Tab-separated table of C-alpha atoms in Angstrom:
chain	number	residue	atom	x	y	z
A	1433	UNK	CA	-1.969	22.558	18.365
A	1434	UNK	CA	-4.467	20.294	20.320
A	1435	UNK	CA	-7.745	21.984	21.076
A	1436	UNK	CA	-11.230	20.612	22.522
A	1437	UNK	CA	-12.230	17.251	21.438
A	1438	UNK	CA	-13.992	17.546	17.715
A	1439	UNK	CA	-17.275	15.285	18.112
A	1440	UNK	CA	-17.491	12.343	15.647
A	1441	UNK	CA	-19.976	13.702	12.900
A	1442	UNK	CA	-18.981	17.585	13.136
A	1443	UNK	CA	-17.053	18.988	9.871
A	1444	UNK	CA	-14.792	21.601	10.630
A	1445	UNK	CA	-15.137	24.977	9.558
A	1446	UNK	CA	-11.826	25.666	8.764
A	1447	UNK	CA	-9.520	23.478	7.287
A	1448	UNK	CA	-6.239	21.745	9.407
A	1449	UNK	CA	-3.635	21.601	6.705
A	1450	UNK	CA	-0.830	20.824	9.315
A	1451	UNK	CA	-2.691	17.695	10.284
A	1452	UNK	CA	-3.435	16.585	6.866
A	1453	UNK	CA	0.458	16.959	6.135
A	1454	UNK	CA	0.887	14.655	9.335
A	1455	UNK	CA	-0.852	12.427	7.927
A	1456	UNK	CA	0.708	12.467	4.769
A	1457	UNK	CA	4.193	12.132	6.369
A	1458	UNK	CA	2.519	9.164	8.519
A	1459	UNK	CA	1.718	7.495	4.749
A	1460	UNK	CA	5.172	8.355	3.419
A	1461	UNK	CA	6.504	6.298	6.409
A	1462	UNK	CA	4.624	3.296	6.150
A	1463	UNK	CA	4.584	2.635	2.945
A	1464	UNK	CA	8.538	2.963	2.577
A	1465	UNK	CA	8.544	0.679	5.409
A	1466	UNK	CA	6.767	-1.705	4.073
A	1467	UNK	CA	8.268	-1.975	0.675
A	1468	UNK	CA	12.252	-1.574	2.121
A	1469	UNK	CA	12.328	-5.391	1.452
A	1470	UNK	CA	12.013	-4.959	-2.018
A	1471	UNK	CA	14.650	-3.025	-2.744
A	1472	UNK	CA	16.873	-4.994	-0.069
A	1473	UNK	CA	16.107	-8.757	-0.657
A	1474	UNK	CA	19.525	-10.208	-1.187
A	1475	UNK	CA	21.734	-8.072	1.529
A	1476	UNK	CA	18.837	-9.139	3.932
A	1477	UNK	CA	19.197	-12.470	3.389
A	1478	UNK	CA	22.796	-12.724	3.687
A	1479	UNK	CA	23.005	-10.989	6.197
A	1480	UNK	CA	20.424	-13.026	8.447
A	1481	UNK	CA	21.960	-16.220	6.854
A	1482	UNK	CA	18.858	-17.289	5.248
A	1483	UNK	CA	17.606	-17.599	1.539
A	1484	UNK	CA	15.579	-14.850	-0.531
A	1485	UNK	CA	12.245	-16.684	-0.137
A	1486	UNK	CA	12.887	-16.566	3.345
A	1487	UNK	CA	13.756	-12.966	3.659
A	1488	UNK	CA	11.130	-12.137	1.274
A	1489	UNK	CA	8.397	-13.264	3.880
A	1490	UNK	CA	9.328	-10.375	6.048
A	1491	UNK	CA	6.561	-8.890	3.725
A	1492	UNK	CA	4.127	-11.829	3.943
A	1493	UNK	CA	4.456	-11.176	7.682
A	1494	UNK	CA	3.659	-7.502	7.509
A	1495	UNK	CA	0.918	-7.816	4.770
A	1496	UNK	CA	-1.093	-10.634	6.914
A	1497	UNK	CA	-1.325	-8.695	9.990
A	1498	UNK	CA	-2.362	-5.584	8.343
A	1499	UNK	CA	-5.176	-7.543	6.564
A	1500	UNK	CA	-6.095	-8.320	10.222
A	1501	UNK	CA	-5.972	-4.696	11.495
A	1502	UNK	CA	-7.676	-3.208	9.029
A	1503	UNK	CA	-10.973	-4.801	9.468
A	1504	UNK	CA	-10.545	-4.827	13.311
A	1505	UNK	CA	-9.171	-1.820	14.348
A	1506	UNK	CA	-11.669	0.704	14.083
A	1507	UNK	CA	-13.837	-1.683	16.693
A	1508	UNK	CA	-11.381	-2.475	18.938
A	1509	UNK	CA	-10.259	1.098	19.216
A	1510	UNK	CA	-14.050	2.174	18.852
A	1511	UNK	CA	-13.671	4.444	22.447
A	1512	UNK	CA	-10.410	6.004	22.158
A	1513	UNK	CA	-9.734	9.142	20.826
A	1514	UNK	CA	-8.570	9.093	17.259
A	1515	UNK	CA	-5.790	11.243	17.806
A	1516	UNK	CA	-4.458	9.158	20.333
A	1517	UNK	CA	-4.939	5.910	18.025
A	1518	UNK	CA	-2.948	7.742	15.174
A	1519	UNK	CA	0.167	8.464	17.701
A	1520	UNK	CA	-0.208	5.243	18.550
A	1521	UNK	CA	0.481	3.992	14.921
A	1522	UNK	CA	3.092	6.295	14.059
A	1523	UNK	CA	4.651	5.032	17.717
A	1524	UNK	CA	4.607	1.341	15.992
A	1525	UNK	CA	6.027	2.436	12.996
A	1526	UNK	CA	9.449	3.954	14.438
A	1527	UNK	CA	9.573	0.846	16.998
A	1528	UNK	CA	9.183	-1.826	14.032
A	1529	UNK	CA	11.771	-0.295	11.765
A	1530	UNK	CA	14.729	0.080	15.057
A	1531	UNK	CA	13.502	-3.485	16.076
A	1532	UNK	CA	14.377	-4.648	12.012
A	1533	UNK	CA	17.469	-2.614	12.091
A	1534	UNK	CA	19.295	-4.084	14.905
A	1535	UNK	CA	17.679	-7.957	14.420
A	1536	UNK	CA	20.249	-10.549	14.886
A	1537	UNK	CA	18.020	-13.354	12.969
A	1538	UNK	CA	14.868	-13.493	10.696
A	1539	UNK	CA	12.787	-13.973	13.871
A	1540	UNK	CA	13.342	-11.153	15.571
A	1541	UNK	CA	12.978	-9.287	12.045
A	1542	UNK	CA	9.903	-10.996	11.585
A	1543	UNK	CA	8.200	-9.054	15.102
A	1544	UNK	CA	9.407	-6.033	14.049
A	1545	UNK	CA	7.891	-6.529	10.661
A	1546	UNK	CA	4.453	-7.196	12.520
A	1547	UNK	CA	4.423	-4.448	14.599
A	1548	UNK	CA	4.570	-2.567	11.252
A	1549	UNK	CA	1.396	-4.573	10.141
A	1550	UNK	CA	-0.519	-3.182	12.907
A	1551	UNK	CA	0.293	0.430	12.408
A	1552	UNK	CA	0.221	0.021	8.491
A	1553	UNK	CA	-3.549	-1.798	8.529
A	1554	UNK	CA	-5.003	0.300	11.386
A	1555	UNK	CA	-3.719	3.657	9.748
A	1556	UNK	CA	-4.812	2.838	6.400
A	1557	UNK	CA	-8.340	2.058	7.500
A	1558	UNK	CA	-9.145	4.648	9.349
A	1559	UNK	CA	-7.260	7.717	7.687
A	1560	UNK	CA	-9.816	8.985	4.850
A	1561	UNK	CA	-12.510	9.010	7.694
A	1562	UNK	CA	-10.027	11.116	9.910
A	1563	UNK	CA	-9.224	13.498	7.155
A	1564	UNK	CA	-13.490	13.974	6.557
A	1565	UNK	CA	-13.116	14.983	10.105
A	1566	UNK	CA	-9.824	17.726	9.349
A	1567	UNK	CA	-11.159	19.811	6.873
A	1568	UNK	CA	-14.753	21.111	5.130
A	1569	UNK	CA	-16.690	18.772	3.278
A	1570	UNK	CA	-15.893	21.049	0.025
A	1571	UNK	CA	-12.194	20.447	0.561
A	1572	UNK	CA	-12.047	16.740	1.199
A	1573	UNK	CA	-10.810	15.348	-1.939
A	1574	UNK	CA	-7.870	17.707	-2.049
A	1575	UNK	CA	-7.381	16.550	1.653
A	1576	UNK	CA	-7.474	13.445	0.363
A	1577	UNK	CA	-4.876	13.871	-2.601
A	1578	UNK	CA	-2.505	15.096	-0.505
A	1579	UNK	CA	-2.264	12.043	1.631
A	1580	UNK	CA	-2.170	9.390	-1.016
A	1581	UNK	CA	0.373	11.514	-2.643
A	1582	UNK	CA	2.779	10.057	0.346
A	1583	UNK	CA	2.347	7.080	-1.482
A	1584	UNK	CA	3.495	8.473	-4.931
A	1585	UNK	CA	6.499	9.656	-2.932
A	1586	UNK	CA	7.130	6.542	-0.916
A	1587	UNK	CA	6.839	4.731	-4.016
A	1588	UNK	CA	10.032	6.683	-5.797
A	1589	UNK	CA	11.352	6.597	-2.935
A	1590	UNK	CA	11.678	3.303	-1.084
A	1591	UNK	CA	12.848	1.142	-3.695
A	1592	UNK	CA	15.949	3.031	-5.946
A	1593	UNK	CA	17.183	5.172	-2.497
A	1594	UNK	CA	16.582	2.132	-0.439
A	1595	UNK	CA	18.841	-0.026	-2.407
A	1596	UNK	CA	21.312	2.191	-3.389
A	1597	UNK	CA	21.659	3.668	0.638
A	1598	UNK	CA	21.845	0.176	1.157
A	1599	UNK	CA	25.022	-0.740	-0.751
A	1600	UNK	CA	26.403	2.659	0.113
A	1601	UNK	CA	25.583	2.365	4.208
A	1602	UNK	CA	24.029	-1.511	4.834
A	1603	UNK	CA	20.368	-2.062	4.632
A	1604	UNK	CA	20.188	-1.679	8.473
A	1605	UNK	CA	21.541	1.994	8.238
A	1606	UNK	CA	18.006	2.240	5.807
A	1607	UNK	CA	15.810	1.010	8.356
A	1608	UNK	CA	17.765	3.377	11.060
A	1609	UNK	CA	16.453	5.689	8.740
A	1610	UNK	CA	13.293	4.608	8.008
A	1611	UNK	CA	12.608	4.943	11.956
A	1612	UNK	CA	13.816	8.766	11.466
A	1613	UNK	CA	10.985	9.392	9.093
A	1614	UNK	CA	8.241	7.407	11.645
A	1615	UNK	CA	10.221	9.662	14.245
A	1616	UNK	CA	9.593	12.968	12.039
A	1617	UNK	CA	5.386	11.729	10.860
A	1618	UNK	CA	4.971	11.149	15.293
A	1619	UNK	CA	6.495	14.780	15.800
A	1620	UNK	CA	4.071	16.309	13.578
A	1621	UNK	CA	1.291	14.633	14.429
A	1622	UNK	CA	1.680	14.828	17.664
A	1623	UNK	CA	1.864	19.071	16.990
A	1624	UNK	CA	-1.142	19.252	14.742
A	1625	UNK	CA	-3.414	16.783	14.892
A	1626	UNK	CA	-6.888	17.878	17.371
A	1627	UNK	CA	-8.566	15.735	19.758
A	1628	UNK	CA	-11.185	13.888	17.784
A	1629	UNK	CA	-14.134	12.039	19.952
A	1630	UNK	CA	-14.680	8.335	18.704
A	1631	UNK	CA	-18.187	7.853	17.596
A	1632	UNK	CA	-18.332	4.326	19.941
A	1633	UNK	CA	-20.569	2.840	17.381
A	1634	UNK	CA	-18.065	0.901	14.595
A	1635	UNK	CA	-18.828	-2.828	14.007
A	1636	UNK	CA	-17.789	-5.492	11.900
A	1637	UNK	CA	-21.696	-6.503	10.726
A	1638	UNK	CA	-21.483	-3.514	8.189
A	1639	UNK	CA	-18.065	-5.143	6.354
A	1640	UNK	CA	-20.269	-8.156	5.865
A	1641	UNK	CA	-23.778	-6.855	4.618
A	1642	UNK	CA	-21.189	-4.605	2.473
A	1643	UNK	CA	-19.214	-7.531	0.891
A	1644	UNK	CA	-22.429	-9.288	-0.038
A	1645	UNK	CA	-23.749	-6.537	-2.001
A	1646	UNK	CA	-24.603	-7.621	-5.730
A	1647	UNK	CA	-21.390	-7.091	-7.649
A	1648	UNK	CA	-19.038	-6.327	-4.602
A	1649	UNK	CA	-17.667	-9.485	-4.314
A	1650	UNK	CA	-16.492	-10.329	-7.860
A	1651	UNK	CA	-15.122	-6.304	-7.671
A	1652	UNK	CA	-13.059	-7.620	-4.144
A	1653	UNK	CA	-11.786	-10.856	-6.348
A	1654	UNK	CA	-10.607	-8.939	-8.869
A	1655	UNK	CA	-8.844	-6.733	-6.544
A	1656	UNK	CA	-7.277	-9.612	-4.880
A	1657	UNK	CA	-6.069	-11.161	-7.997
A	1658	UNK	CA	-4.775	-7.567	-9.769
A	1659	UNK	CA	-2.789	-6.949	-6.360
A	1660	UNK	CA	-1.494	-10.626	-5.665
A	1661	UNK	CA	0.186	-10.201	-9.890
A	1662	UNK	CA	1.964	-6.949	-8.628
A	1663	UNK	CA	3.243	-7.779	-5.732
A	1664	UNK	CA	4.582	-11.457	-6.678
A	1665	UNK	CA	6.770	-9.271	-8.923
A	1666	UNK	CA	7.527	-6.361	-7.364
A	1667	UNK	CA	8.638	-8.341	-3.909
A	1668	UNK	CA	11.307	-10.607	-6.365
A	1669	UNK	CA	12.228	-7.494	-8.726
A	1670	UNK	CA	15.732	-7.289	-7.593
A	1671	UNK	CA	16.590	-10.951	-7.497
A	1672	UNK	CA	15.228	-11.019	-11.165
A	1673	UNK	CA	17.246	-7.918	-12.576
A	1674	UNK	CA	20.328	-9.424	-10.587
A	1675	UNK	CA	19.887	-13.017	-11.793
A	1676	UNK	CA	18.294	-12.659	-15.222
A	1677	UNK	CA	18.882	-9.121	-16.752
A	1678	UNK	CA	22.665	-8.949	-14.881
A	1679	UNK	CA	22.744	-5.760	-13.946
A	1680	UNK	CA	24.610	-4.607	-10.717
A	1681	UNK	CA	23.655	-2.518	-7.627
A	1682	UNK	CA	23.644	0.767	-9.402
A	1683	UNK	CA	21.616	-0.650	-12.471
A	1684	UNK	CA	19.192	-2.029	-10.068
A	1685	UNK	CA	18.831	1.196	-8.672
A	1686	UNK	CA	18.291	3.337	-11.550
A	1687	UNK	CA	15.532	0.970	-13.363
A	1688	UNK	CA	13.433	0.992	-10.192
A	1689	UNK	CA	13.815	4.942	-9.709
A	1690	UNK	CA	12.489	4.773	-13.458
A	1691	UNK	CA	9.859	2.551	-12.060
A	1692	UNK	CA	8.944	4.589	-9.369
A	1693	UNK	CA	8.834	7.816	-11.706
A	1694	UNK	CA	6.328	5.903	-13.741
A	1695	UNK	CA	4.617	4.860	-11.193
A	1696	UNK	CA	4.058	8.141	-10.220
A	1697	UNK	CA	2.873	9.514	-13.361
A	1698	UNK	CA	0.594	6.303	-13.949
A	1699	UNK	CA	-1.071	8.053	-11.019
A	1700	UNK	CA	-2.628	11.210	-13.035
A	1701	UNK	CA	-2.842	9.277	-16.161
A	1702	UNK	CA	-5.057	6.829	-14.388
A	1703	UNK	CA	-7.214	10.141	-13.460
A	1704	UNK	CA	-7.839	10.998	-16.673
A	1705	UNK	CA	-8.474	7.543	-18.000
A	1706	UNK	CA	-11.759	7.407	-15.664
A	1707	UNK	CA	-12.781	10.451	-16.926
A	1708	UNK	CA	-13.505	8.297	-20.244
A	1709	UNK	CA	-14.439	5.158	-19.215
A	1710	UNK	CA	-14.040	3.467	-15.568
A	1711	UNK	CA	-14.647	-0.102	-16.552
A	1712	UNK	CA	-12.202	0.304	-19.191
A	1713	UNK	CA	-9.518	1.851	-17.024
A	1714	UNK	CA	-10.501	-0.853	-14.531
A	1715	UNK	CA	-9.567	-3.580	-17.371
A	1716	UNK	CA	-6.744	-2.503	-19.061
A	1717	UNK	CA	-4.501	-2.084	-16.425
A	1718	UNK	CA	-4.503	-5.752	-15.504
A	1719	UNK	CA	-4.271	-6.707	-19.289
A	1720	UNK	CA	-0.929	-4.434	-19.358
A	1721	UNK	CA	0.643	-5.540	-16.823
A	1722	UNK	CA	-0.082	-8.947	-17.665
A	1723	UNK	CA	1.642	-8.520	-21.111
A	1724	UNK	CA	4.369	-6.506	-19.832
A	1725	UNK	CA	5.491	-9.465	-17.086
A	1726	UNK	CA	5.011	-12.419	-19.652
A	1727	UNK	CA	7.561	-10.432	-21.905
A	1728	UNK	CA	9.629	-9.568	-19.032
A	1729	UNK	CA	10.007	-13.499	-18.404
A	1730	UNK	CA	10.991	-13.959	-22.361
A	1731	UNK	CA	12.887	-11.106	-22.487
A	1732	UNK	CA	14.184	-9.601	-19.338
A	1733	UNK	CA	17.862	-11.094	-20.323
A	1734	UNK	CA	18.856	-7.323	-21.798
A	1735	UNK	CA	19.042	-4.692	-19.843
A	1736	UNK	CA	17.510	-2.185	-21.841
A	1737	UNK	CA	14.068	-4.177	-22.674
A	1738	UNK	CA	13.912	-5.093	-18.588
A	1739	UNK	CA	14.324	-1.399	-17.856
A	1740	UNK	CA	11.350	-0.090	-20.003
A	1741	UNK	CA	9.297	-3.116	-19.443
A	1742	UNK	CA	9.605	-2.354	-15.635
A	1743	UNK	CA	9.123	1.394	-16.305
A	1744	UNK	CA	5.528	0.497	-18.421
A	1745	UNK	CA	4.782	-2.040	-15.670
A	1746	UNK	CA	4.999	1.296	-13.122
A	1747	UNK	CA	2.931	3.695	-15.236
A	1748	UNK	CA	0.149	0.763	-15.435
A	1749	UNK	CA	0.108	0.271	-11.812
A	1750	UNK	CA	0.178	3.537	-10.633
A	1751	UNK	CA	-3.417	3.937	-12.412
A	1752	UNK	CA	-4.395	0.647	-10.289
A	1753	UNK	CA	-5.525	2.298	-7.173
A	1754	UNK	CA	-7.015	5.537	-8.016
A	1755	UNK	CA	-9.182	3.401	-10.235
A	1756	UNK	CA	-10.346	0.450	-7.811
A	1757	UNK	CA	-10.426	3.117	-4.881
A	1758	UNK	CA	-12.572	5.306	-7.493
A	1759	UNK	CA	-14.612	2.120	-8.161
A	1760	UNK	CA	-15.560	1.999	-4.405
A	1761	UNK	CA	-16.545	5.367	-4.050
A	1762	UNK	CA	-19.126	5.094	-7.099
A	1763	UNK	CA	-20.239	1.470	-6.336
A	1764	UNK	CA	-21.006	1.965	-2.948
A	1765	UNK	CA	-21.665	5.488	-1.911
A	1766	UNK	CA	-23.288	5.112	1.032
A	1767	UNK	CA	-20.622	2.673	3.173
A	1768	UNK	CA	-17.810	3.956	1.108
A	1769	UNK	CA	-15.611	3.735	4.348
A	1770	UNK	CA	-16.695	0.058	5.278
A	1771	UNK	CA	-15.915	-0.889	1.834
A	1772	UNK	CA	-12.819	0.901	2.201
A	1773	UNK	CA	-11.797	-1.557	4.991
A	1774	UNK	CA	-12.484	-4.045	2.655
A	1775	UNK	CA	-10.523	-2.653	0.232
A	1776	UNK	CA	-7.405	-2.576	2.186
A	1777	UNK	CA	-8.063	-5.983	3.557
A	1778	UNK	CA	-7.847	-7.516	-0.083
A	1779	UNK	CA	-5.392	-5.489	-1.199
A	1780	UNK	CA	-3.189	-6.944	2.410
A	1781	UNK	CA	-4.268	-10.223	1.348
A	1782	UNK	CA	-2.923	-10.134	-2.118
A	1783	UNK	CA	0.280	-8.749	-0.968
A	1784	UNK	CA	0.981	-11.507	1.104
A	1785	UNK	CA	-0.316	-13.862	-1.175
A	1786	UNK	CA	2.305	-12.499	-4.040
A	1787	UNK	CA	5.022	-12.646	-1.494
A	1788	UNK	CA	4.063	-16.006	-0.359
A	1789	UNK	CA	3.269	-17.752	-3.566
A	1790	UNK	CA	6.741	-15.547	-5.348
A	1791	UNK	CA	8.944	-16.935	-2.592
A	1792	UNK	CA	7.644	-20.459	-3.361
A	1793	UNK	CA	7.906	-20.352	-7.346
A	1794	UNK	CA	11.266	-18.031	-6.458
A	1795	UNK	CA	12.565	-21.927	-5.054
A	1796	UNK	CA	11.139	-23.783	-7.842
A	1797	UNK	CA	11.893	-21.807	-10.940
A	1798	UNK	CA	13.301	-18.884	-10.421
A	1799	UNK	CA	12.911	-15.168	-10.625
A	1800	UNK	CA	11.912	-15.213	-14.591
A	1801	UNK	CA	9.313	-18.190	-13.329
A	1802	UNK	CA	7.810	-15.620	-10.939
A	1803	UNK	CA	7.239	-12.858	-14.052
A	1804	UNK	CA	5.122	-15.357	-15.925
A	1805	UNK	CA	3.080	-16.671	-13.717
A	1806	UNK	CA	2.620	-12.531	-12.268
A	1807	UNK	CA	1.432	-12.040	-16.025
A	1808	UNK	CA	-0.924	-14.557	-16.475
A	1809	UNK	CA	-2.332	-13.867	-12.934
A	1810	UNK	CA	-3.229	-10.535	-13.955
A	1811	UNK	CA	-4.311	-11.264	-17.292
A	1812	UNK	CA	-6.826	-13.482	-15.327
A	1813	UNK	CA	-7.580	-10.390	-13.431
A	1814	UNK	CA	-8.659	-8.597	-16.954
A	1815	UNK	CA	-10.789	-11.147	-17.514
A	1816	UNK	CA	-12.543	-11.399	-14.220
A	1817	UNK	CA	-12.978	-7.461	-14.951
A	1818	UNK	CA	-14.549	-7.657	-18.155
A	1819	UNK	CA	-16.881	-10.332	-17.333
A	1820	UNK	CA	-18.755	-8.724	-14.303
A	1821	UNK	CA	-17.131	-6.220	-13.039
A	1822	UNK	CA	-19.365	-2.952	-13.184
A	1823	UNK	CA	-18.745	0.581	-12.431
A	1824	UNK	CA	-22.478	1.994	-11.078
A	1825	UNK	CA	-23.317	1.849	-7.622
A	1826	UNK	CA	-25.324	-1.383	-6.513
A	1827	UNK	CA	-28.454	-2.221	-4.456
A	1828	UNK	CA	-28.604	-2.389	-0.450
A	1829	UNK	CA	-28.345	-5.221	0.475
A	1830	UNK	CA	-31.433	-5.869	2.665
């Protein structure tokens, strides 16, 4: 339960658990939240009486505003008490999903979808500095593990149960639900999580003298171009395996639950791949993926290929950001969570960017146009690795 305010720079001498579930539940909501779209593209749209590309932006909308929110929340919430600012988020999140269930046009659909932005930048930003501050400093990376596994979960979860839930119920019975699980993460947080004292000192001059560290940049680009590949695909996945591979509702399903599986397991094979060798891990994710969505363009017509393809694209990506987040932690050591902000910034920016720029060559070419241009966006990506990318930390800048 609540107790006295913890001061800013105090570690705790025992560890809250309960609060670093919250949390986890918290990043189980979002990120479901924010990839629902995927998984319901083309119900969406017909429903709301507007195209895919249209519909589609409902993640452009969500991914711009968090970009926004992550590098300003910490200052504009720099003298509020962290606990309260977490409520707050979770708060957001169960608003923005009843506001997208019951929105009679893309509009409205499109303010719930920002509200989600907020909550989704804001939390992301600030939640490895609030679990330094819920458990000893010996236990923070397995305080840590814990809450990016709600991704892992999300990730399984959103996209095969979210499409087949929404055949089965409507995709507005999903969100419904989706606002259940921001209901549950608001409960428990709301139980566990201790007063924590803002430290009333957080600025936006650090992000910049950060950024224009030797090396940090180029690292950012490639992060931005790795992320924009992804997400152009993933965002127009359904619309492809409908269109081009000719699958139904309950193929769709079962290739992305594959997909998510993967995904999952590309998480702990992307652990022990920077055991060996960072910048190699770093590199040959990119060049994967890039392979795998120039052969799901030529071949995605069968059923089979599309369904590994999109399986090997999911065990690539899942290694993606354990090793860029990994990269951060190594390169800069000492602002770690100001290059974190950074880091979820670019990776916001990308996302809209894919959705954005997918929606657009969605019009033009269709689905299979989107897979090949994904590919040779991330074999760019490889390339931008490989040719300065470096995995050692870098100078202060002065």
């Amino acid at each position: 339960m609540m107790g006295p305010a913890r001061p800013a720079s105090a570690a705790p001498t025992e560890p809250a658990w309960g609060a670093v579930f919250s949390l986890t539940l918290g990043v189980f909501g979002l990120v479901t939240a924010e990839f629902l779209p995927a998984s319901l593209l083309t119900p969406m749209a017909a429903d709301l009486h507007v195209t895919e590309a249209m519909a589609g932006q409902a993640v452009t909308a969500t991914a711009m505003v968090a970009l926004v929110a992550s590098l300003l929340i910490s200052a504009a919430t720099r003298r509020i008490d962290r606990r309260h600012v977490l409520l707050a988020f979770s708060a957001l999140l169960l608003v923005s999903n009843l506001m997208v269930a019951f929105a009679p046009d893309l509009l409205s659909l499109l303010v719930g979808r920002v509200l989600l932005g907020v909550a989704l930048g804001g939390f992301w930003a600030m939640s490895a500095a609030i679990a330094m501050r819920l458990v000893p400093e010996a236990m923070i990376p397995r305080a840590l593990s814990m809450i990016f596994s709600g991704v892992s979960a999300a990730t399984v979860f959103a996209a095969p149960v979210g499409s087949y839930l929404g055949d089965l119920l409507g995709w507005r019975a999903v969100f419904l639900m989706a606002g259940g699980l921001g209901l549950v993460a608001l409960a428990a947080q709301f139980l566990t999580l201790p007063r924590m004292a803002p430290n009333g000192h957080t600025s936006l001059r650090t992000l910049g003298e950060v950024l224009v560290r030797p090396g940090v940049g180029l690292g950012m680009l490639s992060i931005i171009l790795v992320f924009t590949g992804h997400f152009a695909l993933f965002t127009y996945v359904r619309p492809f395996l409908e269109t081009v591979t000719g699958v139904g509702v309950s193929g769709v399903s079962g290739i992305l639950l594959g997909f998510g599986v993967a995904n999952f397991a590309g998480t702990y094979l992307g652990g022990a791949l920077l055991e060996r060798s960072m910048r190699l891990t770093l590199a040959v994710m990119p060049l994967t993926m890039g392979l795998l969505g120039l052969g799901l363009a030529a071949l995605g017509g069968s059923p089979v290929i599309a369904s590994v393809l999109i399986a090997l694209w999911g065990v690539a990506f899942g290694a993606v950001p354990v090793a860029w987040s990994t990269w951060i932690t190594r390169t800069v050591p000492d602002e770690a969570e100001s290059a974190g902000g950074l880091f979820v910034a670019a990776v916001q920016l990308a996302i809209a960017t894919g959705a954005a720029a997918g929606g657009a060559i969605f019009g033009i070419t269709g689905a299979g146009g989107v897979f090949g241009v994904s590919g040779i966006v991330l074999l760019l990506a490889a390339l931008v690795v490989l040719g300065g990318v470096r995995a050692r930390a870098v100078a202060v800048a002065p």
